[in-house]
Amino acid sequence: MQPSGILETALYVTDVETAARFYGDVLGLECILRAGEESVFFRCGPGVLILFNAEKLKERPKDGLPIPSHGATGPGHVCFRATRDEITEWKSHLEAHGVAIESEFDWPNGAHSLYFRDPSGNSIEFAEPKLWNLK
C-alpha cells in the first residue's frame, strides 16, 4: 500500500486574519472554509492548505470532533509547484507586494527555487517539479 497523494498540508500561524489576507490576496489561493480565529482552509490545486493558529487549537473544547491534538513550534515550510517562468513572475509579484525574497538559486539537478516568508515566519518556496524528478 502507498498513499496516492497529499490531501492537505498544515502550517501554523500567529494571526489567522493576517495569514488569510496574505495567502488569499498575495498568493491568490481560494478560501474554502474559515473557522473564526482558529483556522482557514485554502484550495491549492487538487489539495488543501490549512492555516491553524496553534494557540487557538489549544483552547478547542474537547467535546467536539475526535481530532487528535497537533501543532508545531517554529517556522514550518511548504513548497508550491511552479515552472521557471512562473517563478520569475512570482518573484516580481511578491516584490510588488512588499514581500522580501529570502533566497533564489538553482539546485545541483538544475531545478530553480525561490524562498520567502509569510507574515508568521513560515518558509514558503516556489520550485520546479524537477527538484524531485517530477513532471
Short mmCIF file of C-alpha atoms in Angstrom, two decimals:
data_model
loop_
_atom_site.label_atom_id
_atom_site.label_comp_id
_atom_site.label_asym_id
_atom_site.label_seq_id
_atom_site.Cartn_x
_atom_site.Cartn_y
_atom_site.Cartn_z
CA MET A 1 0.00 0.00 0.00
CA GLN A 2 1.12 3.54 -0.74
CA PRO A 3 -0.71 6.87 -0.38
CA SER A 4 -1.79 8.31 -3.74
CA GLY A 5 -1.06 11.91 -2.81
CA ILE A 6 -1.20 14.56 -0.14
CA LEU A 7 -4.74 15.73 0.57
CA GLU A 8 -3.92 18.51 3.00
CA THR A 9 -0.92 20.35 4.34
CA ALA A 10 -0.96 22.45 7.50
CA LEU A 11 1.05 25.46 8.59
CA TYR A 12 0.79 27.12 11.97
CA VAL A 13 0.35 30.88 12.11
CA THR A 14 0.25 33.51 14.82
CA ASP A 15 -2.62 35.55 13.36
CA VAL A 16 -5.24 33.87 11.17
CA GLU A 17 -6.64 37.13 9.78
CA THR A 18 -3.23 38.38 8.63
CA ALA A 19 -2.35 34.96 7.23
CA ALA A 20 -5.72 34.70 5.43
CA ARG A 21 -5.10 38.04 3.70
CA PHE A 22 -1.56 37.03 2.69
CA TYR A 23 -2.48 33.62 1.26
CA GLY A 24 -5.69 34.90 -0.33
CA ASP A 25 -4.69 38.34 -1.59
CA VAL A 26 -0.97 37.91 -2.30
CA LEU A 27 -0.78 34.22 -3.25
CA GLY A 28 -4.27 34.15 -4.78
CA LEU A 29 -5.46 30.97 -3.09
CA GLU A 30 -9.22 30.38 -2.86
CA CYS A 31 -10.54 30.32 0.71
CA ILE A 32 -12.94 27.39 1.06
CA LEU A 33 -13.60 27.47 4.82
CA ARG A 34 -12.93 29.74 7.77
CA ALA A 35 -13.28 28.75 11.43
CA GLY A 36 -13.07 32.10 13.23
CA GLU A 37 -9.60 32.93 14.54
CA GLU A 38 -8.67 29.22 14.78
CA SER A 39 -8.16 28.20 11.17
CA VAL A 40 -8.60 28.97 7.50
CA PHE A 41 -8.63 26.49 4.62
CA PHE A 42 -7.49 27.19 1.04
CA ARG A 43 -7.81 25.19 -2.15
CA CYS A 44 -4.43 24.64 -3.78
CA GLY A 45 -4.57 22.53 -6.94
CA PRO A 46 -6.05 19.15 -6.02
CA GLY A 47 -5.26 19.62 -2.31
CA VAL A 48 -5.93 21.89 0.63
CA LEU A 49 -3.61 24.18 2.59
CA ILE A 50 -4.78 24.69 6.18
CA LEU A 51 -3.53 27.53 8.35
CA PHE A 52 -4.02 26.89 12.06
CA ASN A 53 -3.48 29.25 14.94
CA ALA A 54 -1.74 26.77 17.26
CA GLU A 55 -2.61 28.77 20.38
CA LYS A 56 -6.32 28.76 19.48
CA LEU A 57 -6.17 24.99 18.84
CA LYS A 58 -5.15 24.53 22.47
CA GLU A 59 -8.36 26.31 23.50
CA ARG A 60 -10.59 23.99 21.42
CA PRO A 61 -13.25 22.28 23.55
CA LYS A 62 -12.53 18.58 23.97
CA ASP A 63 -16.21 17.69 23.33
CA GLY A 64 -16.00 18.41 19.59
CA LEU A 65 -14.77 16.15 16.80
CA PRO A 66 -12.32 13.42 17.83
CA ILE A 67 -9.35 15.08 16.13
CA PRO A 68 -6.07 14.28 17.88
CA SER A 69 -4.11 17.31 19.04
CA HIS A 70 -1.40 18.52 16.70
CA GLY A 71 0.73 21.56 16.10
CA ALA A 72 4.28 22.74 15.71
CA THR A 73 6.58 25.37 17.07
CA GLY A 74 8.96 27.40 14.99
CA PRO A 75 8.68 28.11 11.29
CA GLY A 76 7.11 25.50 9.03
CA HIS A 77 7.72 25.03 5.34
CA VAL A 78 5.62 24.49 2.24
CA CYS A 79 6.76 24.39 -1.37
CA PHE A 80 4.43 25.28 -4.24
CA ARG A 81 4.96 23.80 -7.70
CA ALA A 82 5.84 26.31 -10.43
CA THR A 83 7.63 26.44 -13.76
CA ARG A 84 10.80 28.54 -14.08
CA ASP A 85 8.84 31.23 -15.96
CA GLU A 86 6.15 31.23 -13.26
CA ILE A 87 8.83 31.59 -10.57
CA THR A 88 10.13 34.70 -12.37
CA GLU A 89 6.57 36.08 -12.43
CA TRP A 90 6.05 35.17 -8.76
CA LYS A 91 9.25 36.99 -7.79
CA SER A 92 8.02 40.21 -9.46
CA HIS A 93 4.54 39.77 -7.98
CA LEU A 94 5.85 39.19 -4.45
CA GLU A 95 8.26 42.14 -4.62
CA ALA A 96 5.40 44.35 -5.85
CA HIS A 97 3.50 43.34 -2.70
CA GLY A 98 6.46 44.18 -0.46
CA VAL A 99 7.43 40.56 0.21
CA ALA A 100 11.19 40.18 0.67
CA ILE A 101 12.82 37.37 -1.28
CA GLU A 102 14.96 35.36 1.12
CA SER A 103 16.80 33.16 -1.37
CA GLU A 104 16.75 32.19 -5.03
CA PHE A 105 19.01 29.61 -6.63
CA ASP A 106 19.43 26.59 -8.87
CA TRP A 107 19.79 23.16 -7.26
CA PRO A 108 22.54 20.75 -8.44
CA ASN A 109 19.96 18.97 -10.63
CA GLY A 110 19.08 22.28 -12.35
CA ALA A 111 15.74 22.91 -10.60
CA HIS A 112 15.08 26.52 -9.63
CA SER A 113 13.74 27.62 -6.21
CA LEU A 114 12.52 30.89 -4.74
CA TYR A 115 12.13 31.31 -0.96
CA PHE A 116 10.30 33.95 1.11
CA ARG A 117 8.46 34.16 4.44
CA ASP A 118 4.79 34.50 5.26
CA PRO A 119 3.69 37.01 7.95
CA SER A 120 4.12 34.32 10.66
CA GLY A 121 7.68 33.49 9.58
CA ASN A 122 6.93 30.22 7.77
CA SER A 123 9.33 29.39 4.94
CA ILE A 124 7.47 29.42 1.63
CA GLU A 125 9.04 28.14 -1.57
CA PHE A 126 8.19 28.02 -5.24
CA ALA A 127 10.17 25.34 -7.07
CA GLU A 128 10.23 23.48 -10.33
CA PRO A 129 8.84 19.93 -10.05
CA LYS A 130 12.10 18.52 -11.41
CA LEU A 131 13.55 19.30 -7.98
CA TRP A 132 12.06 15.90 -7.04
CA ASN A 133 12.24 14.37 -10.53
CA LEU A 134 8.54 15.06 -11.06
CA LYS A 135 6.92 16.27 -14.25
#
